[in-house]
CSV table of C-alpha atoms in Angstrom, one decimal:
chain,number,residue,atom,x,y,z
A,56,MET,CA,-0.2,-0.2,0.0
A,57,ALA,CA,1.1,3.2,-1.0
A,58,ASN,CA,2.0,5.8,1.9
A,59,GLN,CA,0.2,8.9,0.8
A,60,SER,CA,1.7,11.1,2.9
A,61,SER,CA,3.4,12.8,-0.1
A,62,SER,CA,0.1,13.8,-2.2
A,63,SER,CA,0.0,17.3,-0.4
A,64,SER,CA,2.5,20.0,-1.4
A,65,SER,CA,2.6,23.6,-0.5
A,66,SER,CA,1.7,26.0,-3.6
A,67,SER,CA,5.0,27.6,-2.9
A,68,SER,CA,6.8,24.8,-4.1
A,69,THR,CA,9.8,25.3,-6.5
A,70,TYR,CA,9.4,21.9,-7.9
A,71,PRO,CA,7.0,21.4,-11.4
A,72,ILE,CA,4.9,19.0,-9.6
A,73,LEU,CA,2.9,20.1,-6.7
A,74,CYS,CA,1.4,16.5,-5.6
A,75,ALA,CA,1.8,13.0,-6.7
A,76,SER,CA,0.0,10.2,-5.5
A,77,PHE,CA,-0.6,6.3,-6.6
A,78,ASN,CA,-4.2,5.0,-6.3
A,79,GLN,CA,-5.2,2.4,-3.8
A,80,ASP,CA,-3.7,-0.8,-5.6
A,81,ALA,CA,-0.9,1.3,-7.4
A,82,SER,CA,-2.6,0.6,-11.0
A,83,CYS,CA,-3.0,4.6,-11.8
A,84,PHE,CA,-0.8,7.4,-10.4
A,85,VAL,CA,-1.8,11.4,-10.4
A,86,ILE,CA,0.0,14.6,-10.4
A,87,GLY,CA,-0.8,18.3,-10.1
A,88,THR,CA,1.1,20.8,-11.6
A,89,ARG,CA,0.7,24.5,-12.0
A,90,ASP,CA,-1.3,23.9,-15.1
A,91,GLY,CA,-3.6,21.1,-14.2
A,92,PHE,CA,-3.4,17.0,-13.6
A,93,LYS,CA,-2.6,14.4,-15.0
A,94,VAL,CA,-3.3,10.6,-14.9
A,95,PHE,CA,-1.2,7.9,-15.7
A,96,ASP,CA,-1.4,4.2,-16.2
A,97,THR,CA,1.6,3.0,-13.8
A,98,ASN,CA,2.1,0.0,-16.0
A,99,THR,CA,2.6,1.1,-19.3
A,100,GLY,CA,3.2,5.1,-18.3
A,101,ARG,CA,0.8,6.4,-20.7
A,102,LEU,CA,-0.9,9.4,-19.9
A,103,CYS,CA,-5.1,8.6,-19.7
A,104,TYR,CA,-6.2,11.5,-18.8
A,105,GLU,CA,-5.5,15.5,-18.0
A,106,ARG,CA,-7.1,18.6,-17.4
A,107,ALA,CA,-5.3,22.0,-18.1
A,108,ILE,CA,-7.4,24.3,-15.6
A,109,GLY,CA,-5.0,25.7,-13.0
A,110,ALA,CA,-2.7,24.7,-10.1
A,111,PHE,CA,-3.3,21.8,-8.1
A,112,ILE,CA,-2.0,21.1,-4.7
A,113,ILE,CA,-4.2,17.8,-3.8
A,114,VAL,CA,-5.1,15.1,-6.5
A,115,GLU,CA,-6.3,11.8,-5.1
A,116,MET,CA,-7.7,8.6,-7.4
A,117,LEU,CA,-10.3,5.8,-6.4
A,118,PHE,CA,-9.0,2.7,-7.5
A,119,SER,CA,-9.2,2.8,-11.7
A,120,SER,CA,-12.5,4.6,-11.3
A,121,SER,CA,-12.9,7.9,-13.1
A,122,LEU,CA,-13.8,9.5,-9.6
A,123,LEU,CA,-10.9,11.9,-8.6
A,124,ALA,CA,-10.7,14.4,-5.1
A,125,ILE,CA,-9.0,17.3,-6.3
A,126,VAL,CA,-8.3,20.4,-4.3
A,127,GLY,CA,-7.1,23.7,-5.7
A,128,ALA,CA,-3.5,25.7,-4.9
A,129,GLY,CA,-5.5,29.0,-4.8
A,130,GLU,CA,-3.8,30.7,-7.7
A,131,GLN,CA,-7.1,31.9,-8.8
A,132,PRO,CA,-10.4,32.3,-7.0
A,133,SER,CA,-12.1,29.2,-8.6
A,134,LEU,CA,-9.6,26.8,-7.1
A,135,SER,CA,-9.7,27.7,-3.6
A,136,PRO,CA,-7.5,25.2,-1.3
A,137,ARG,CA,-10.4,25.4,1.3
A,138,ARG,CA,-12.6,23.7,-1.5
A,139,LEU,CA,-12.9,20.0,-2.4
A,140,CYS,CA,-14.4,19.0,-5.6
A,141,LEU,CA,-15.2,15.6,-6.7
A,142,PHE,CA,-14.4,15.3,-10.5
A,143,ASN,CA,-15.5,12.7,-12.9
A,144,THR,CA,-12.9,12.1,-15.4
A,145,LYS,CA,-15.7,10.8,-17.8
A,146,THR,CA,-17.9,13.8,-18.4
A,147,GLY,CA,-14.9,16.1,-17.1
A,148,MET,CA,-17.9,17.5,-14.7
A,149,ALA,CA,-17.7,18.0,-10.9
A,150,LEU,CA,-20.3,15.8,-9.0
A,151,ARG,CA,-20.0,17.6,-5.8
A,152,GLU,CA,-18.3,20.1,-4.3
A,153,LEU,CA,-17.2,20.6,-0.2
A,154,ASN,CA,-16.3,24.1,1.2
A,155,PHE,CA,-14.1,24.2,4.9
A,156,LEU,CA,-13.2,27.0,6.6
A,157,THR,CA,-9.2,26.4,6.6
A,158,SER,CA,-7.1,24.9,3.6
A,159,ILE,CA,-7.4,21.2,3.3
A,160,LEU,CA,-4.1,19.6,3.5
A,161,ALA,CA,-4.7,15.9,2.6
A,162,VAL,CA,-7.7,14.1,1.0
A,163,ARG,CA,-8.5,10.1,1.2
A,164,MET,CA,-10.7,7.6,-0.2
A,165,ASN,CA,-11.8,4.3,-0.5
A,166,LYS,CA,-15.0,2.5,-1.5
A,167,LYS,CA,-17.1,3.6,1.7
A,168,ARG,CA,-15.2,6.6,2.9
A,169,LEU,CA,-13.8,10.1,2.2
A,170,LEU,CA,-11.3,11.6,4.5
A,171,VAL,CA,-11.0,15.4,4.6
A,172,VAL,CA,-7.8,16.5,6.7
A,173,LEU,CA,-7.5,20.2,7.9
A,174,GLN,CA,-4.8,21.6,10.3
A,175,ASP,CA,-6.9,20.8,13.6
A,176,LYS,CA,-9.9,18.6,12.3
A,177,THR,CA,-10.5,15.8,10.2
A,178,TYR,CA,-13.6,15.0,8.6
A,179,VAL,CA,-15.3,11.4,7.7
A,180,TYR,CA,-17.9,11.2,4.9
A,181,ASP,CA,-20.1,8.3,3.3
A,182,LEU,CA,-18.5,8.5,0.0
A,183,ASN,CA,-21.6,7.5,-1.7
A,184,THR,CA,-23.9,10.2,0.2
A,185,VAL,CA,-21.4,12.6,1.0
A,186,LYS,CA,-22.8,12.8,4.3
A,187,ILE,CA,-20.3,13.6,7.1
A,188,LEU,CA,-20.8,10.8,9.5
A,189,ASP,CA,-17.6,12.4,12.2
A,190,SER,CA,-15.5,14.7,12.6
A,191,ILE,CA,-12.2,14.3,14.8
A,192,ASP,CA,-10.3,17.3,16.7
A,193,THR,CA,-6.6,16.6,16.3
A,194,VAL,CA,-3.0,18.3,17.0
A,195,PRO,CA,-2.1,20.9,14.7
A,196,ASN,CA,-1.0,18.5,12.0
A,197,LEU,CA,0.9,21.2,9.8
A,198,LYS,CA,2.0,18.3,7.4
A,199,GLY,CA,-1.6,16.9,6.7
A,200,LEU,CA,-0.5,13.5,7.5
A,201,CYS,CA,-2.9,11.0,7.2
A,202,ALA,CA,-2.5,7.3,6.3
A,203,PHE,CA,-5.9,5.2,5.2
A,204,SER,CA,-6.2,1.5,4.4
A,205,PRO,CA,-8.7,0.7,1.3
A,206,SER,CA,-9.6,-2.6,2.9
A,207,LEU,CA,-13.5,-2.5,4.3
A,208,ASP,CA,-12.4,-5.3,6.9
A,209,SER,CA,-9.3,-3.4,8.5
A,210,CYS,CA,-10.4,0.0,7.6
A,211,PHE,CA,-8.4,2.1,9.5
A,212,MET,CA,-7.2,6.0,9.6
A,213,ALA,CA,-3.8,7.1,11.3
A,214,LEU,CA,-3.2,10.4,12.4
A,215,PRO,CA,-0.5,12.4,14.4
A,216,ALA,CA,-1.7,12.6,18.3
A,217,SER,CA,1.1,14.9,19.5
A,218,THR,CA,3.2,17.6,18.1
A,219,VAL,CA,6.3,16.9,20.6
A,220,LYS,CA,6.5,13.0,20.3
A,221,GLY,CA,5.9,10.5,17.0
A,222,SER,CA,2.4,9.4,18.6
A,223,VAL,CA,0.0,8.3,16.1
A,224,LEU,CA,-3.7,7.9,16.7
A,225,LEU,CA,-5.7,4.9,15.0
A,226,TYR,CA,-9.3,5.5,14.0
A,227,ASN,CA,-11.9,2.7,12.7
A,228,VAL,CA,-13.7,4.6,10.0
A,229,MET,CA,-16.0,1.6,9.8
A,230,GLU,CA,-17.1,2.1,13.1
A,231,LEU,CA,-16.6,5.3,13.8
A,232,GLN,CA,-14.6,5.2,17.2
A,233,SER,CA,-10.9,5.5,18.2
A,234,HIS,CA,-8.9,2.3,18.0
A,235,CYS,CA,-5.8,2.9,19.7
A,236,GLU,CA,-2.9,5.3,19.9
A,237,ILE,CA,0.7,4.3,19.7
A,238,ASP,CA,3.8,6.0,21.0
A,239,ALA,CA,6.1,5.2,17.9
A,240,HIS,CA,9.0,7.6,18.6
A,241,ARG,CA,10.5,10.5,20.7
A,242,ALA,CA,10.9,13.0,17.8
A,243,PRO,CA,7.2,14.0,15.9
A,244,LEU,CA,6.1,11.8,13.0
A,245,ALA,CA,7.1,12.8,9.5
A,246,ALA,CA,5.6,9.5,7.5
A,247,ILE,CA,3.0,7.1,8.1
A,248,VAL,CA,1.5,4.2,6.1
A,249,LEU,CA,-1.2,1.2,6.9
A,250,SER,CA,-0.6,-1.6,4.7
A,251,SER,CA,-3.2,-2.5,2.3
A,252,ASN,CA,-5.1,-4.8,4.3
A,253,GLY,CA,-5.2,-2.9,7.6
A,254,MET,CA,-3.3,-5.1,9.5
A,255,TYR,CA,0.1,-3.0,9.9
A,256,ILE,CA,1.2,0.4,10.5
A,257,ALA,CA,4.6,1.7,9.6
A,258,THR,CA,6.0,4.9,10.8
A,259,ALA,CA,9.1,7.4,10.6
A,260,SER,CA,10.0,10.3,12.8
A,261,GLU,CA,11.5,13.8,11.5
A,262,GLN,CA,15.2,12.1,12.8
A,263,GLY,CA,14.1,9.8,10.0
A,264,THR,CA,16.9,7.0,11.3
A,265,ILE,CA,14.6,4.5,12.4
A,266,ILE,CA,11.4,3.1,10.6
A,267,ARG,CA,9.0,1.2,13.0
A,268,VAL,CA,6.1,-1.4,12.0
A,269,HIS,CA,3.3,-2.3,14.4
A,270,LEU,CA,0.5,-4.8,14.3
A,271,VAL,CA,-2.7,-2.4,14.3
A,272,SER,CA,-5.1,-4.8,16.0
A,273,ASP,CA,-3.1,-5.0,19.3
A,274,ALA,CA,-0.6,-2.0,19.0
A,275,THR,CA,2.3,-4.2,19.5
A,276,LYS,CA,6.1,-3.2,17.7
A,277,SER,CA,6.8,-6.2,15.5
A,278,TYR,CA,9.8,-4.6,13.4
A,279,SER,CA,12.3,-1.9,13.8
A,280,PHE,CA,14.6,-1.0,10.7
A,281,ARG,CA,17.8,1.5,10.8
A,282,ARG,CA,17.6,3.3,7.8
A,283,GLY,CA,20.6,5.2,8.7
A,284,THR,CA,22.9,6.9,11.4
A,285,TYR,CA,22.5,10.7,10.2
A,286,PRO,CA,19.3,12.5,10.1
A,287,SER,CA,17.2,12.2,6.9
A,288,ASN,CA,13.6,13.6,5.8
A,289,ILE,CA,11.5,10.4,4.9
A,290,PHE,CA,9.3,11.7,2.1
A,291,SER,CA,7.6,8.3,1.7
A,292,LEU,CA,6.9,4.7,3.1
A,293,SER,CA,5.3,1.7,1.0
A,294,PHE,CA,4.1,-1.7,2.3
A,295,GLY,CA,4.4,-4.2,-0.7
A,296,PRO,CA,1.0,-5.5,-1.7
A,297,SER,CA,0.0,-8.6,0.6
A,298,MET,CA,-3.3,-10.4,2.1
A,299,GLN,CA,-1.2,-11.1,5.5
A,300,LEU,CA,2.2,-9.8,6.4
A,301,PRO,CA,3.7,-7.7,3.8
A,302,ASP,CA,6.9,-9.0,2.3
A,303,ILE,CA,8.7,-5.9,2.1
A,304,LEU,CA,8.7,-2.0,3.4
A,305,VAL,CA,10.2,0.6,0.9
A,306,ALA,CA,11.2,4.2,1.9
A,307,THR,CA,12.6,7.7,0.0
A,308,SER,CA,14.1,10.0,1.7
A,309,SER,CA,16.1,13.3,1.2
A,310,SER,CA,19.5,11.6,0.7
A,311,GLY,CA,18.3,10.4,-2.5
A,312,SER,CA,18.4,6.4,-1.1
A,313,LEU,CA,15.6,4.1,-1.8
A,314,HIS,CA,15.6,1.9,1.1
A,315,VAL,CA,14.1,-1.7,0.9
A,316,PHE,CA,13.4,-3.6,4.3
A,317,SER,CA,12.7,-7.7,4.3
A,318,MET,CA,9.8,-8.7,6.4
A,319,GLY,CA,7.8,-11.6,5.5
A,320,PHE,CA,10.0,-12.1,1.8
A,321,ALA,CA,13.4,-12.4,3.6
A,322,ILE,CA,14.7,-15.2,2.1
A,323,ASN,CA,16.7,-16.8,4.8
A,324,GLN,CA,14.9,-15.7,7.6
A,325,ARG,CA,17.7,-16.7,10.6
A,326,LYS,CA,18.4,-15.5,14.3
A,327,SER,CA,21.3,-13.4,14.5
A,328,SER,CA,24.4,-16.1,15.5
A,329,SER,CA,26.3,-13.3,16.9
A,330,ILE,CA,26.8,-12.9,21.0
A,331,LEU,CA,24.6,-9.8,20.4
A,332,GLY,CA,21.9,-11.0,18.5
A,333,SER,CA,21.3,-13.3,21.2
A,334,ILE,CA,21.0,-10.9,24.0
A,335,ILE,CA,18.9,-8.1,22.3
A,336,PRO,CA,15.2,-8.6,21.3
A,337,ASP,CA,14.4,-9.6,17.7
A,338,SER,CA,12.6,-6.4,17.1
A,339,VAL,CA,16.3,-4.4,17.8
A,340,ALA,CA,18.2,-7.5,16.2
A,341,ASP,CA,16.4,-6.5,12.8
A,342,ALA,CA,17.3,-2.9,13.0
A,343,LEU,CA,21.2,-4.1,13.2
A,344,ASP,CA,20.8,-7.0,10.2
A,345,PRO,CA,21.8,-5.8,7.0
A,346,THR,CA,20.0,-8.8,5.7
A,347,HIS,CA,17.0,-7.4,6.2
A,348,HIS,CA,17.6,-3.6,4.2
A,349,GLN,CA,18.9,-3.1,0.8
A,350,VAL,CA,19.9,0.6,-0.4
A,351,LEU,CA,20.3,1.7,-3.8
A,352,GLN,CA,22.3,5.1,-3.4
A,353,CYS,CA,21.7,8.1,-5.7
A,354,ALA,CA,17.8,6.5,-6.7
A,355,VAL,CA,16.8,9.7,-7.4
A,356,THR,CA,18.4,13.0,-7.0
A,357,ALA,CA,18.7,14.3,-3.2
A,358,GLY,CA,16.8,16.6,-1.6
A,359,VAL,CA,14.1,16.2,-4.2
A,360,LYS,CA,10.7,15.0,-2.6
A,361,SER,CA,9.2,12.0,-4.1
A,362,ASN,CA,6.6,9.3,-3.5
A,363,SER,CA,7.0,5.5,-3.9
A,364,VAL,CA,5.0,2.1,-3.8
A,365,ILE,CA,5.7,-1.2,-4.3
A,366,ARG,CA,3.8,-2.6,-7.0
A,367,LYS,CA,4.3,-6.5,-6.6
A,368,VAL,CA,6.5,-9.0,-5.4
A,369,ASP,CA,7.1,-11.9,-7.3
A,370,LYS,CA,8.7,-15.0,-5.7
A,371,VAL,CA,10.7,-18.0,-7.4
A,372,VAL,CA,9.8,-21.3,-5.5
A,373,ALA,CA,12.5,-24.0,-6.0
A,374,ASP,CA,10.0,-26.7,-5.0
A,375,THR,CA,6.5,-27.1,-5.1
A,376,SER,CA,6.2,-29.6,-2.0
A,377,THR,CA,8.8,-27.5,-0.1
A,378,SER,CA,7.8,-24.2,-1.2
A,379,GLU,CA,11.0,-23.2,-0.6
A,380,ILE,CA,11.6,-19.7,-1.8
A,381,VAL,CA,14.8,-19.2,-4.1
A,382,SER,CA,14.6,-15.9,-5.3
A,383,CYS,CA,12.1,-12.7,-5.0
A,384,LYS,CA,11.5,-9.5,-7.3
A,385,ALA,CA,9.9,-6.5,-6.2
A,386,THR,CA,9.2,-4.1,-8.4
A,387,ILE,CA,9.2,-0.4,-7.1
A,388,SER,CA,7.8,2.8,-9.0
A,389,ILE,CA,8.6,6.4,-8.0
A,390,ILE,CA,7.4,9.5,-8.8
A,391,THR,CA,9.9,12.7,-8.1
A,392,TYR,CA,8.6,16.0,-7.8
A,393,ASN,CA,11.2,17.5,-10.4
A,394,GLY,CA,9.2,15.4,-12.9
A,395,TYR,CA,10.0,12.0,-13.3
A,396,PHE,CA,8.8,8.8,-13.0
A,397,GLN,CA,11.3,5.9,-12.4
A,398,GLU,CA,10.5,1.8,-12.2
A,399,TYR,CA,13.1,-0.4,-10.6
A,400,SER,CA,13.2,-4.2,-10.0
A,401,LEU,CA,15.0,-5.6,-7.2
A,402,SER,CA,15.9,-9.2,-7.3
A,403,ILE,CA,17.4,-10.8,-3.9
A,404,ASN,CA,18.6,-14.4,-4.2
A,405,GLN,CA,19.1,-17.0,-1.4
A,406,GLN,CA,22.7,-15.8,-0.7
A,407,ASN,CA,20.6,-12.4,-0.2
A,408,ASP,CA,22.7,-10.6,-2.9
A,409,PRO,CA,20.5,-7.9,-4.2
A,410,VAL,CA,20.7,-7.1,-8.1
A,411,TRP,CA,18.8,-3.4,-8.6
A,412,THR,CA,17.4,-2.5,-12.1
A,413,LEU,CA,16.1,0.6,-13.4
A,414,GLU,CA,13.1,-1.0,-15.9
A,415,HIS,CA,11.7,2.6,-16.8
A,416,GLU,CA,12.3,6.4,-16.6
A,417,PHE,CA,10.6,9.3,-18.6
A,418,ASN,CA,9.6,12.8,-18.2
A,419,LEU,CA,6.0,13.3,-16.7
A,420,LEU,CA,5.9,16.6,-17.8
A,421,THR,CA,6.7,16.0,-21.9
A,422,VAL,CA,4.6,13.1,-22.6
A,423,ILE,CA,2.9,13.6,-25.4
A,424,SER,CA,-0.7,14.3,-24.3
A,425,ASP,CA,-2.5,13.8,-27.8
A,426,ASN,CA,-3.3,10.2,-27.1
A,427,ALA,CA,-5.0,11.1,-23.5
A,428,ILE,CA,-8.4,9.9,-23.4
A,429,SER,CA,-11.0,10.0,-20.7
A,430,LEU,CA,-11.2,7.6,-18.2
């Protein structure tokens, strides 16, 4: 499941892309620019739809449907950052508009719910009727951080619960009640993401050195991963698609590196044989064990904001009777706010040797639009 903490952006951004997000199954992605918004097919890179009507700071897509949630950058009166428009790409018309007293910082959707995040309040709507179901008072959420699971069975929303430490509030949007609060980090949150099945949550603080994964059901810590020693801004987090424990977690940061952390998909899951590994908890050992962490240096330009997803994970089994995995291949897509789309593959064998391959790269701003069609 893609992290969508990178989907909102300040209109004062110097980047040509003001916002970028993948849809719930990563089959498509959308970008907002100073000129309008565009919808792309992630598999082919094809430009599917575009509309040049002004600057947009939020564009969110509901799976592969014709429904977009869009918010203007405020550079013209008709595109106020306080107005949410539910837009139909088939008709090119607005289905519904919602106005708020303050700027909208994030929008999330699944097939049943619509979430609108403001600085001090988050609203929960029924997506089909656009009827308000609940409003949640929050701590000041200046970054508009919000994670949302597309799963209707474990349909959770995650929001910051503190401005001084990395606490996260988990709220069940189907039952309309708070689920729990997790103290994940000492420093305030910088990125949060829920797995597509709603079972796991990953968090990173403003320090950006440790990424933690908790089981949502009982708020227990499952994994701790060390991204690096020096602080870095975490731009995005994304779990791999899975019905159970996600195989991997990917992170992009201001260092320009792409980090992949193994969970369920590590080829050789084994305890550390070192003395250190025998006396410290598994979660801490995971953070120190390099076999669980693969890094591609200089994957993107350092300092440039980015958003990444794990589109798929393929496993090669040696013998179906034993189900022994001999290699794994992850497909990772990245949007950079300076205008590029990149797709990497990461293959890992039984010896945990990584092989990175840049499969595709193109400029999002110069894609020929003559073939663009309405979804």
